PDB file of C-alpha atoms in Angstrom:
ATOM      1  CA  MET A   1      44.299  46.967 -23.421  1.00 87.00           C
ATOM      2  CA  THR A   2      46.551  44.636 -22.683  1.00 93.00           C
ATOM      3  CA  TYR A   3      50.050  45.549 -21.434  1.00 94.00           C
ATOM      4  CA  LEU A   4      53.601  43.905 -22.438  1.00 94.00           C
ATOM      5  CA  ASP A   5      56.556  43.258 -20.853  1.00 91.00           C
ATOM      6  CA  LYS A   6      59.761  42.014 -22.540  1.00 90.00           C
ATOM      7  CA  ASN A   7      58.302  38.673 -22.219  1.00 92.00           C
ATOM      8  CA  SER A   8      55.087  38.936 -23.878  1.00 94.00           C
ATOM      9  CA  TYR A   9      56.406  41.449 -25.983  1.00 95.00           C
ATOM     10  CA  LYS A  10      57.496  39.563 -29.360  1.00 94.00           C
ATOM     11  CA  SER A  11      54.475  36.889 -29.145  1.00 96.00           C
ATOM     12  CA  ALA A  12      51.803  39.830 -28.706  1.00 96.00           C
ATOM     13  CA  THR A  13      53.348  41.651 -31.378  1.00 97.00           C
ATOM     14  CA  SER A  14      54.024  38.479 -34.151  1.00 97.00           C
ATOM     15  CA  LYS A  15      49.882  37.950 -35.629  1.00 95.00           C
ATOM     16  CA  GLY A  16      47.950  40.800 -37.348  1.00 97.00           C
ATOM     17  CA  PHE A  17      48.201  44.749 -37.356  1.00 98.00           C
ATOM     18  CA  CYS A  18      49.449  45.406 -34.113  1.00 98.00           C
ATOM     19  CA  VAL A  19      49.804  49.141 -32.332  1.00 98.00           C
ATOM     20  CA  VAL A  20      51.842  49.368 -29.413  1.00 97.00           C
ATOM     21  CA  ILE A  21      52.117  52.477 -27.224  1.00 97.00           C
ATOM     22  CA  LEU A  22      54.539  53.286 -24.871  1.00 96.00           C
ATOM     23  CA  GLY A  23      54.002  56.061 -22.065  1.00 96.00           C
ATOM     24  CA  ALA A  24      53.712  56.368 -18.360  1.00 95.00           C
ATOM     25  CA  PRO A  25      50.873  57.498 -15.525  1.00 94.00           C
ATOM     26  CA  TRP A  26      53.244  60.459 -14.624  1.00 96.00           C
ATOM     27  CA  CYS A  27      53.860  61.744 -18.488  1.00 96.00           C
ATOM     28  CA  LYS A  28      51.405  64.860 -18.924  1.00 96.00           C
ATOM     29  CA  ASP A  29      51.578  64.077 -22.731  1.00 96.00           C
ATOM     30  CA  CYS A  30      50.810  60.257 -21.965  1.00 96.00           C
ATOM     31  CA  ILE A  31      47.780  61.593 -19.958  1.00 96.00           C
ATOM     32  CA  ALA A  32      46.696  64.194 -22.565  1.00 96.00           C
ATOM     33  CA  LEU A  33      46.735  60.963 -25.568  1.00 96.00           C
ATOM     34  CA  LYS A  34      44.674  58.635 -23.891  1.00 95.00           C
ATOM     35  CA  PRO A  35      41.241  60.245 -24.315  1.00 96.00           C
ATOM     36  CA  ILE A  36      42.198  60.639 -28.395  1.00 96.00           C
ATOM     37  CA  LEU A  37      43.029  57.099 -27.999  1.00 96.00           C
ATOM     38  CA  GLU A  38      39.466  56.205 -26.581  1.00 96.00           C
ATOM     39  CA  ARG A  39      37.996  58.340 -29.203  1.00 96.00           C
ATOM     40  CA  VAL A  40      40.110  56.653 -31.623  1.00 96.00           C
ATOM     41  CA  MET A  41      40.723  52.851 -31.293  1.00 97.00           C
ATOM     42  CA  PRO A  42      37.627  51.319 -31.251  1.00 97.00           C
ATOM     43  CA  ALA A  43      36.965  52.366 -35.077  1.00 97.00           C
ATOM     44  CA  TYR A  44      39.809  49.891 -35.316  1.00 97.00           C
ATOM     45  CA  ALA A  45      39.844  47.719 -32.676  1.00 96.00           C
ATOM     46  CA  ASP A  46      38.785  44.555 -34.865  1.00 96.00           C
ATOM     47  CA  ARG A  47      41.068  44.969 -37.648  1.00 97.00           C
ATOM     48  CA  ILE A  48      44.171  46.213 -34.909  1.00 98.00           C
ATOM     49  CA  ASN A  49      45.334  45.013 -31.669  1.00 98.00           C
ATOM     50  CA  PHE A  50      46.549  47.744 -29.374  1.00 98.00           C
ATOM     51  CA  PHE A  51      49.038  46.983 -26.669  1.00 97.00           C
ATOM     52  CA  GLY A  52      50.752  49.300 -24.173  1.00 96.00           C
ATOM     53  CA  VAL A  53      53.911  49.220 -22.432  1.00 96.00           C
ATOM     54  CA  ASN A  54      54.555  50.996 -19.399  1.00 95.00           C
ATOM     55  CA  PHE A  55      57.995  52.742 -19.491  1.00 90.00           C
ATOM     56  CA  ASP A  56      58.822  52.386 -16.398  1.00 91.00           C
ATOM     57  CA  GLU A  57      58.283  49.291 -15.591  1.00 91.00           C
ATOM     58  CA  ALA A  58      60.312  47.950 -18.958  1.00 89.00           C
ATOM     59  CA  GLU A  59      63.499  49.195 -18.940  1.00 84.00           C
ATOM     60  CA  GLU A  60      64.725  46.578 -20.815  1.00 87.00           C
ATOM     61  CA  LEU A  61      62.267  46.720 -22.970  1.00 90.00           C
ATOM     62  CA  LYS A  62      62.592  50.595 -23.940  1.00 87.00           C
ATOM     63  CA  GLU A  63      66.203  50.182 -24.414  1.00 90.00           C
ATOM     64  CA  SER A  64      65.814  47.317 -27.201  1.00 92.00           C
ATOM     65  CA  LEU A  65      63.412  49.359 -28.214  1.00 94.00           C
ATOM     66  CA  ASN A  66      65.323  52.688 -28.719  1.00 93.00           C
ATOM     67  CA  VAL A  67      62.812  54.116 -27.268  1.00 93.00           C
ATOM     68  CA  ARG A  68      63.582  58.107 -25.272  1.00 91.00           C
ATOM     69  CA  LYS A  69      60.560  60.431 -25.201  1.00 94.00           C
ATOM     70  CA  ILE A  70      56.960  59.285 -24.500  1.00 95.00           C
ATOM     71  CA  PRO A  71      53.877  58.637 -25.553  1.00 97.00           C
ATOM     72  CA  THR A  72      55.977  56.648 -28.205  1.00 97.00           C
ATOM     73  CA  ILE A  73      53.816  54.680 -30.952  1.00 98.00           C
ATOM     74  CA  ILE A  74      55.288  52.034 -32.459  1.00 98.00           C
ATOM     75  CA  PHE A  75      53.741  49.589 -35.652  1.00 98.00           C
ATOM     76  CA  TYR A  76      53.750  46.291 -36.441  1.00 98.00           C
ATOM     77  CA  LYS A  77      52.274  43.950 -39.216  1.00 97.00           C
ATOM     78  CA  GLU A  78      53.329  39.707 -38.627  1.00 97.00           C
ATOM     79  CA  GLY A  79      56.222  40.787 -36.141  1.00 96.00           C
ATOM     80  CA  LYS A  80      57.708  43.135 -38.355  1.00 97.00           C
ATOM     81  CA  GLU A  81      58.129  46.987 -37.003  1.00 97.00           C
ATOM     82  CA  VAL A  82      56.343  48.996 -40.098  1.00 97.00           C
ATOM     83  CA  CYS A  83      55.550  52.608 -40.830  1.00 95.00           C
ATOM     84  CA  THR A  84      57.192  55.331 -39.141  1.00 96.00           C
ATOM     85  CA  ARG A  85      56.628  55.690 -35.317  1.00 97.00           C
ATOM     86  CA  LEU A  86      54.594  58.430 -33.976  1.00 97.00           C
ATOM     87  CA  VAL A  87      56.754  60.128 -31.154  1.00 97.00           C
ATOM     88  CA  GLU A  88      54.670  62.347 -28.951  1.00 95.00           C
ATOM     89  CA  PRO A  89      51.449  62.389 -31.628  1.00 95.00           C
ATOM     90  CA  ASN A  90      48.901  64.854 -29.990  1.00 89.00           C
ATOM     91  CA  SER A  91      45.650  65.071 -32.432  1.00 95.00           C
ATOM     92  CA  GLN A  92      42.765  62.253 -33.526  1.00 96.00           C
ATOM     93  CA  ASP A  93      43.789  63.124 -37.182  1.00 96.00           C
ATOM     94  CA  THR A  94      47.138  61.840 -37.412  1.00 96.00           C
ATOM     95  CA  LEU A  95      46.222  59.101 -35.258  1.00 97.00           C
ATOM     96  CA  GLU A  96      43.902  58.284 -37.745  1.00 97.00           C
ATOM     97  CA  LYS A  97      45.903  58.821 -40.592  1.00 97.00           C
ATOM     98  CA  ALA A  98      48.755  56.276 -38.667  1.00 97.00           C
ATOM     99  CA  PHE A  99      46.426  53.840 -38.014  1.00 98.00           C
ATOM    100  CA  ASN A 100      45.190  53.764 -42.042  1.00 97.00           C
ATOM    101  CA  GLU A 101      48.622  53.402 -43.284  1.00 96.00           C
ATOM    102  CA  LEU A 102      49.433  50.755 -41.012  1.00 97.00           C
ATOM    103  CA  LEU A 103      46.066  49.378 -42.672  1.00 97.00           C
ATOM    104  CA  LYS A 104      47.528  49.552 -46.202  1.00 95.00           C
ATOM    105  CA  VAL A 105      51.129  48.095 -45.537  1.00 86.00           C
TER     106      VAL A 105
END
């Protein structure tokens, strides 16, 4: 997964379907989410671009995105935020439903 910063964020999310996962290495919920994402992402890798943002290294970006809790997952289509953000998701079913909804936008 490619990690974004404030300089790369806009251009990276401007093409196609994108999922941005904001988290941090110390976050217990982020650690628990990682293996779930690793199981789910391969099934969507040919249709969705996946990106990460390190919450601790992107202060300006997390402020501009108004992210207060992690993990937070944001969905984009052609540079526009779509769908409902997932805050602290914790199941494979939740992720699959959200990714399928994104692909319908």
